[in-house]
Short mmCIF file of C-alpha atoms in Angstrom, two decimals:
data_model
loop_
_atom_site.label_atom_id
_atom_site.label_comp_id
_atom_site.label_asym_id
_atom_site.label_seq_id
_atom_site.Cartn_x
_atom_site.Cartn_y
_atom_site.Cartn_z
CA MET A 1 -21.38 -24.45 22.36
CA ALA A 2 -21.16 -23.74 26.22
CA ASP A 3 -22.47 -20.53 25.34
CA SER A 4 -24.62 -17.62 27.26
CA PRO A 5 -26.91 -14.65 26.28
CA GLU A 6 -24.83 -13.31 29.13
CA LEU A 7 -21.84 -14.05 27.20
CA HIS A 8 -22.63 -13.45 24.47
CA ARG A 9 -24.90 -10.48 25.54
CA GLY A 10 -20.82 -9.42 26.85
CA ALA A 11 -18.48 -9.64 24.11
CA THR A 12 -20.86 -7.62 22.08
CA TRP A 13 -20.64 -4.75 23.93
CA VAL A 14 -17.24 -5.55 24.45
CA LEU A 15 -17.00 -4.38 20.17
CA ILE A 16 -18.79 -1.68 21.09
CA GLY A 17 -16.25 -0.08 22.77
CA LEU A 18 -13.81 -1.18 20.68
CA ALA A 19 -16.13 1.32 17.66
CA VAL A 20 -15.14 3.97 20.35
CA VAL A 21 -11.02 2.88 21.15
CA THR A 22 -11.26 2.63 17.01
CA PHE A 23 -12.78 5.83 16.11
CA VAL A 24 -10.66 8.06 18.55
CA VAL A 25 -7.53 5.99 17.78
CA LEU A 26 -8.43 6.92 14.06
CA ARG A 27 -8.29 10.17 13.94
CA ARG A 28 -5.54 10.72 15.50
CA ILE A 29 -2.95 8.12 13.59
CA ASP A 30 -3.54 7.48 10.29
CA ALA A 31 -4.57 2.83 9.82
CA PRO A 32 -1.23 1.50 7.66
CA TYR A 33 -3.33 0.21 4.36
CA GLY A 34 -1.35 0.96 1.28
CA ARG A 35 -0.38 4.61 0.84
CA HIS A 36 -0.01 5.48 4.62
CA GLN A 37 2.01 2.61 5.53
CA ARG A 38 4.90 3.04 7.20
CA ALA A 39 8.31 1.25 8.54
CA SER A 40 7.62 2.36 12.45
CA TRP A 41 4.61 -0.55 12.16
CA GLY A 42 6.79 -3.47 12.37
CA PRO A 43 7.60 -6.48 9.89
CA THR A 44 5.65 -7.26 6.79
CA MET A 45 3.92 -10.23 4.70
CA PRO A 46 2.45 -10.60 0.99
CA ALA A 47 -0.95 -7.71 1.18
CA ARG A 48 -2.68 -10.66 -0.59
CA LEU A 49 -1.19 -13.39 1.58
CA GLY A 50 -2.42 -10.37 4.96
CA TRP A 51 -6.40 -10.06 2.90
CA ILE A 52 -7.19 -13.51 3.10
CA VAL A 53 -5.75 -15.46 6.62
CA MET A 54 -7.10 -11.39 8.22
CA GLU A 55 -10.52 -12.44 6.51
CA THR A 56 -10.55 -16.21 6.56
CA PRO A 57 -12.53 -16.57 10.59
CA ALA A 58 -15.11 -14.68 8.60
CA VAL A 59 -15.80 -17.49 6.13
CA LEU A 60 -14.81 -19.67 8.41
CA VAL A 61 -15.63 -19.12 11.76
CA PHE A 62 -17.99 -17.81 11.23
CA ALA A 63 -20.56 -21.02 9.29
CA GLY A 64 -18.21 -23.62 12.32
CA ILE A 65 -20.62 -21.88 15.20
CA TYR A 66 -23.46 -20.76 12.56
CA PHE A 67 -24.10 -24.52 12.36
CA GLN A 68 -23.99 -24.85 15.99
CA GLY A 69 -26.87 -22.29 16.39
CA GLN A 70 -30.51 -24.19 17.42
CA HIS A 71 -31.83 -22.20 15.13
CA ARG A 72 -29.59 -22.79 12.03
CA PHE A 73 -31.51 -24.85 9.49
CA GLU A 74 -34.22 -21.79 9.65
CA LEU A 75 -34.93 -20.32 6.42
CA VAL A 76 -33.89 -16.18 8.12
CA PRO A 77 -31.07 -17.19 9.75
CA LEU A 78 -29.91 -19.23 6.28
CA ILE A 79 -30.84 -15.86 4.54
CA LEU A 80 -28.57 -13.74 6.76
CA LEU A 81 -26.15 -16.96 6.64
CA GLY A 82 -26.18 -16.62 3.05
CA MET A 83 -25.95 -12.65 3.08
CA TRP A 84 -22.74 -12.81 5.37
CA GLN A 85 -20.78 -15.53 3.04
CA PHE A 86 -21.61 -13.16 -0.76
CA HIS A 87 -19.64 -10.87 0.87
CA TYR A 88 -17.12 -12.22 2.99
CA VAL A 89 -16.59 -14.87 0.54
CA GLN A 90 -15.82 -11.86 -2.48
CA ARG A 91 -14.15 -10.59 0.20
CA THR A 92 -11.81 -13.02 0.63
CA TYR A 93 -10.61 -15.36 -1.21
CA VAL A 94 -11.94 -12.69 -4.54
CA PHE A 95 -10.63 -9.14 -3.64
CA PRO A 96 -7.65 -10.09 -3.03
CA PHE A 97 -6.69 -11.56 -6.86
CA ARG A 98 -8.03 -8.70 -7.79
CA MET A 99 -5.54 -6.61 -6.58
CA ARG A 100 -3.30 -5.04 -8.44
CA GLY A 101 0.36 -3.43 -7.68
CA GLU A 102 2.76 -5.99 -7.47
CA GLY A 103 5.07 -6.23 -4.36
CA LYS A 104 2.37 -5.23 -2.17
CA THR A 105 3.00 -5.69 1.64
CA MET A 106 1.25 -4.67 5.43
CA PRO A 107 1.90 -4.50 8.37
CA ILE A 108 2.16 -8.05 10.15
CA VAL A 109 0.91 -6.50 13.01
CA VAL A 110 -2.38 -4.65 11.00
CA CYS A 111 -2.94 -9.17 9.91
CA ALA A 112 -3.36 -10.30 13.70
CA LEU A 113 -5.54 -7.60 15.10
CA ALA A 114 -7.72 -8.28 12.06
CA PHE A 115 -7.47 -12.20 12.59
CA VAL A 116 -8.47 -11.07 16.03
CA PHE A 117 -11.25 -9.13 15.41
CA GLN A 118 -12.74 -11.15 12.90
CA LEU A 119 -12.64 -13.75 15.29
CA LEU A 120 -15.16 -11.64 17.98
CA ASN A 121 -17.15 -10.57 15.19
CA SER A 122 -17.86 -13.77 13.62
CA TYR A 123 -18.71 -15.15 16.87
CA ILE A 124 -20.86 -12.58 18.27
CA ASN A 125 -23.07 -12.13 15.01
CA ALA A 126 -23.07 -15.94 14.22
CA ARG A 127 -23.63 -16.50 16.96
CA TRP A 128 -27.42 -14.13 17.86
CA ILE A 129 -28.46 -15.02 13.38
CA SER A 130 -28.27 -18.87 14.57
CA HIS A 131 -29.23 -18.91 18.90
CA PHE A 132 -29.44 -16.51 21.08
CA GLY A 133 -31.48 -14.34 17.78
CA SER A 134 -35.65 -15.06 17.46
CA TYR A 135 -36.46 -15.31 13.44
CA GLY A 136 -39.22 -16.87 13.25
CA GLY A 137 -41.58 -17.58 10.07
CA GLU A 138 -42.86 -13.43 10.66
CA TRP A 139 -39.88 -12.22 10.16
CA LEU A 140 -40.25 -13.34 6.08
CA SER A 141 -42.81 -10.23 5.19
CA ASP A 142 -41.21 -8.22 8.22
CA PRO A 143 -40.25 -5.00 5.97
CA ARG A 144 -37.07 -4.90 8.58
CA LEU A 145 -35.65 -8.12 6.63
CA TRP A 146 -35.81 -6.39 2.56
CA ILE A 147 -34.96 -3.02 3.07
CA GLY A 148 -32.15 -4.41 5.53
CA ALA A 149 -31.09 -6.72 2.41
CA ALA A 150 -31.52 -3.92 0.14
CA LEU A 151 -29.33 -1.59 2.38
CA PHE A 152 -26.87 -4.70 1.93
CA LEU A 153 -27.04 -5.56 -1.37
CA GLY A 154 -27.26 -1.65 -2.98
CA GLY A 155 -23.50 -0.86 -0.71
CA TRP A 156 -22.49 -4.69 -2.01
CA LEU A 157 -22.87 -3.30 -5.71
CA ILE A 158 -21.46 0.24 -5.01
CA ASN A 159 -18.37 -1.10 -3.04
CA PHE A 160 -17.06 -3.89 -6.16
CA LYS A 161 -18.23 -0.99 -8.31
CA ALA A 162 -15.72 1.72 -6.83
CA ASP A 163 -12.60 -0.65 -6.33
CA ALA A 164 -13.39 -1.47 -10.11
CA MET A 165 -12.37 1.60 -11.06
CA LEU A 166 -9.92 1.55 -8.56
CA ILE A 167 -8.29 -1.00 -9.87
CA ALA A 168 -8.85 -0.32 -13.37
CA LEU A 169 -6.79 2.56 -13.58
CA ARG A 170 -3.54 0.72 -12.95
CA LYS A 171 -2.13 -1.35 -15.96
CA PRO A 172 -0.70 -4.76 -14.55
CA GLY A 173 2.52 -3.91 -13.33
CA GLU A 174 1.87 -0.08 -12.77
CA GLN A 175 2.28 1.68 -9.51
CA GLY A 176 1.72 4.67 -8.14
CA TYR A 177 -1.75 6.71 -7.80
CA LYS A 178 -3.84 8.17 -9.53
CA ILE A 179 -7.76 10.46 -9.60
CA PRO A 180 -10.10 8.15 -9.89
CA ARG A 181 -13.44 9.59 -12.56
CA GLY A 182 -16.38 9.27 -13.19
CA TRP A 183 -19.73 8.03 -12.02
CA LEU A 184 -19.33 8.58 -7.55
CA TYR A 185 -16.07 9.30 -8.10
CA GLU A 186 -17.66 12.58 -9.16
CA ARG A 187 -19.06 13.78 -5.30
CA ILE A 188 -16.66 11.08 -3.13
CA SER A 189 -13.91 10.04 -2.98
CA CYS A 190 -13.91 6.92 -1.24
CA PRO A 191 -17.64 5.39 -3.09
CA ASN A 192 -15.55 2.04 -1.96
CA TYR A 193 -15.93 3.05 1.53
CA LEU A 194 -19.67 4.16 1.73
CA GLY A 195 -20.73 1.16 0.01
CA GLU A 196 -18.94 -0.99 2.82
CA MET A 197 -20.56 1.49 5.18
CA LEU A 198 -24.41 0.31 3.32
CA VAL A 199 -23.46 -3.13 3.76
CA TRP A 200 -23.49 -2.97 7.59
CA ILE A 201 -25.89 -1.15 7.91
CA GLY A 202 -28.60 -2.69 6.12
CA TRP A 203 -26.99 -5.96 8.37
CA ALA A 204 -28.04 -4.01 10.95
CA VAL A 205 -31.18 -3.84 10.18
CA ALA A 206 -32.07 -7.23 8.57
CA THR A 207 -30.59 -8.85 11.90
CA TRP A 208 -32.31 -5.56 14.15
CA SER A 209 -29.87 -7.04 16.81
CA LEU A 210 -27.01 -5.14 19.64
CA ALA A 211 -24.56 -7.53 17.61
CA GLY A 212 -25.60 -5.95 14.17
CA PHE A 213 -25.75 -2.60 15.22
CA GLY A 214 -22.30 -2.95 17.09
CA PHE A 215 -21.44 -4.41 13.37
CA ALA A 216 -22.10 -1.26 11.99
CA LEU A 217 -20.28 1.25 14.87
CA TYR A 218 -17.25 -0.51 14.54
CA THR A 219 -17.28 -0.64 10.77
CA ILE A 220 -18.27 3.10 10.68
CA ALA A 221 -15.89 3.63 13.27
CA ASN A 222 -12.92 2.18 11.23
CA ILE A 223 -13.20 3.33 7.69
CA GLY A 224 -15.47 6.43 7.98
CA PRO A 225 -11.77 8.17 9.62
CA ARG A 226 -10.22 6.07 6.77
CA ALA A 227 -12.26 7.63 4.33
CA LEU A 228 -11.36 10.54 5.19
CA ALA A 229 -7.38 10.43 5.57
CA ASN A 230 -7.72 8.89 2.15
CA HIS A 231 -9.80 12.16 1.34
CA ARG A 232 -6.67 14.78 2.37
CA TRP A 233 -4.17 12.53 0.72
CA TYR A 234 -5.67 13.32 -2.96
CA ARG A 235 -6.00 17.29 -1.69
CA GLU A 236 -2.35 17.33 -0.09
CA THR A 237 -0.96 14.75 -3.81
CA PHE A 238 -2.65 16.18 -5.92
CA GLU A 239 -2.83 20.15 -7.34
CA ASP A 240 -5.34 19.07 -9.60
CA TYR A 241 -7.86 17.24 -7.15
CA PRO A 242 -11.53 18.33 -7.55
CA GLU A 243 -12.51 20.74 -5.22
CA GLN A 244 -16.32 19.36 -5.49
CA ARG A 245 -15.87 16.44 -4.04
CA LYS A 246 -16.08 15.19 -0.07
CA ALA A 247 -14.76 12.20 1.72
CA VAL A 248 -17.18 9.98 1.78
CA ILE A 249 -20.85 11.25 2.03
CA PRO A 250 -22.04 13.16 -1.71
CA TYR A 251 -22.63 17.06 -0.65
CA LEU A 252 -22.44 16.08 3.08
CA LEU A 253 -18.51 14.90 3.85
#
């Protein structure tokens, strides 16, 4: 693959810049997913298909770039590859078929923007862990790898369970929204987003890289404002919404 450390570093700084822009925009405009979707965002496509299309680069492009790296068969990069694919195979090819609410759509422009983002993000992170990064055998005894992996797995489990609880609120064919109750939902409105943020904070720690940090920062900048928007929507929509709940961080935010 013909690139250079300078090109990769530049792409990573673009990702960090996108995080800043995304945060600023989403503090002013609610991301047009689900309950916040508006006709003004243009033509739509089936939500299930949109999820698969926009996340597929994180599985296939990531793997294709990874296996062109000089360190592709080393143990630590393979562990990191496994972590990434563990998350994204579920997110891309399992989660969409767990969704309920037949007939749901998403704006085509949202799918297209997410697809382009994942092309950039997959290049940055796959190329780092398999080529430009250095993870020799000593990294196996480095606490950063295992602390990061623990955060990653813990966040994944939180995200998976929180999504499952949201999905279970609707019976097959049922529409509309309900107040989620129980577990972390007693403290925050969006434990699924908390879990997602922990996943990529864990990735940043495990890889200990600007690439990983950039993606973690982007994740927080993207879904942090979405959590605040969802929390505000719940409070405006349901008169009996629990007052003690925060948006995404228990007791704090």
